[in-house]
Coordinates of C-alpha atoms in Angstrom, one line a residue:
M5 CA 105.2 106.2 109.3
L6 CA 103.4 106.9 106.1
Y7 CA 101.8 103.7 106.7
R8 CA 100.5 104.6 109.9
Y9 CA 98.9 107.8 108.5
I10 CA 97.2 105.6 105.8
K11 CA 95.9 103.1 108.0
E12 CA 94.5 105.7 110.4
F13 CA 93.0 108.2 107.8
I14 CA 91.4 105.0 106.1
A15 CA 89.9 103.9 109.8
I16 CA 88.6 107.2 110.5
C17 CA 86.9 107.7 107.0
S18 CA 85.4 104.2 107.2
Y19 CA 84.3 105.2 110.5
L20 CA 82.9 108.5 109.4
E21 CA 81.1 106.9 106.5
E22 CA 79.2 104.5 108.5
S23 CA 77.9 107.1 110.9
N24 CA 76.6 109.1 108.1
T25 CA 78.7 112.2 108.3
P26 CA 77.6 114.9 105.9
C27 CA 79.1 114.8 102.5
R28 CA 79.2 117.9 100.2
K29 CA 81.0 118.2 96.6
G30 CA 82.8 114.9 97.4
F31 CA 84.6 115.7 100.7
L32 CA 83.5 114.4 104.4
I33 CA 82.6 117.4 106.3
I34 CA 83.3 117.1 110.3
K35 CA 84.0 119.7 113.0
R36 CA 87.7 120.0 114.1
D37 CA 87.1 119.1 117.8
K38 CA 85.4 115.8 117.0
L39 CA 88.0 114.6 114.4
E40 CA 90.9 115.4 116.9
A41 CA 89.0 113.1 119.3
L42 CA 89.2 110.3 116.7
L43 CA 93.1 111.3 116.1
N44 CA 93.9 111.3 119.8
K45 CA 93.0 107.7 120.2
N46 CA 96.5 106.8 118.3
A47 CA 98.8 108.7 120.0
Y48 CA 102.1 108.3 117.8
E49 CA 101.7 111.8 116.9
T50 CA 99.6 114.8 118.0
A51 CA 96.3 115.3 116.4
N52 CA 97.5 118.8 114.9
N53 CA 100.5 117.5 113.2
K54 CA 98.5 114.4 111.7
L55 CA 96.3 117.1 110.2
K56 CA 99.3 119.3 109.0
V57 CA 100.6 115.9 107.3
W58 CA 96.9 115.3 105.8
K59 CA 96.8 118.7 104.4
T60 CA 100.4 118.5 103.0
L61 CA 99.3 115.3 101.4
H62 CA 96.0 116.8 100.2
W63 CA 93.7 114.5 101.9
I64 CA 91.8 117.4 103.5
S65 CA 91.0 120.8 101.9
A66 CA 91.6 123.8 103.9
E67 CA 92.0 127.5 103.6
D68 CA 95.6 129.2 103.3
R69 CA 97.4 129.0 106.8
R70 CA 94.5 126.9 108.2
L71 CA 93.3 123.1 108.6
T72 CA 89.8 124.0 108.0
R73 CA 87.3 125.8 105.8
R74 CA 84.1 127.7 106.7
V75 CA 80.8 126.4 105.9
Y76 CA 77.8 128.6 105.7
E77 CA 75.1 127.1 108.6
A78 CA 71.5 128.2 107.3
D79 CA 70.0 127.3 110.6
S80 CA 72.5 129.6 112.6
K81 CA 73.4 131.9 109.8
E82 CA 76.9 131.5 110.6
Q83 CA 80.1 130.4 108.9
L84 CA 81.6 127.6 111.1
P85 CA 84.9 125.9 110.2
Y86 CA 84.8 122.2 109.4
I87 CA 87.5 120.0 108.2
W88 CA 87.0 118.8 104.4
I89 CA 88.2 115.0 103.9
D90 CA 88.4 114.2 100.3
T91 CA 86.7 110.9 99.6
K92 CA 88.5 110.2 96.4
V93 CA 91.6 110.1 98.2
F94 CA 90.1 107.8 100.9
R95 CA 88.3 105.4 98.3
M96 CA 91.9 105.1 96.3
L97 CA 93.8 104.4 99.6
K98 CA 91.4 101.9 100.7
Q99 CA 91.5 100.2 97.2
L100 CA 95.3 100.0 97.3
E101 CA 95.3 98.6 100.7
A102 CA 92.8 95.9 99.7
S103 CA 95.2 94.9 96.7

């Protein structure tokens, strides 16, 4: 099962990089609903459970008891919740899969 999580994580991160997803401080930043839409394409587990596993494995950075972190949006002057995906973990898993 862990292998499925790894394959999906690598595939989603690769897609996000190719589509120029914003990156801050070594993290890809994406809104939760957009990421859940990508996660729901492989229905072996719910998107929420996948995100919980990702958080447990430290593949994403999140606030306590949440799956998101707040990001200040200068345009709207609000703090909005985003999922922060660790690019160092992505690169390491991608390298391990290639070898």
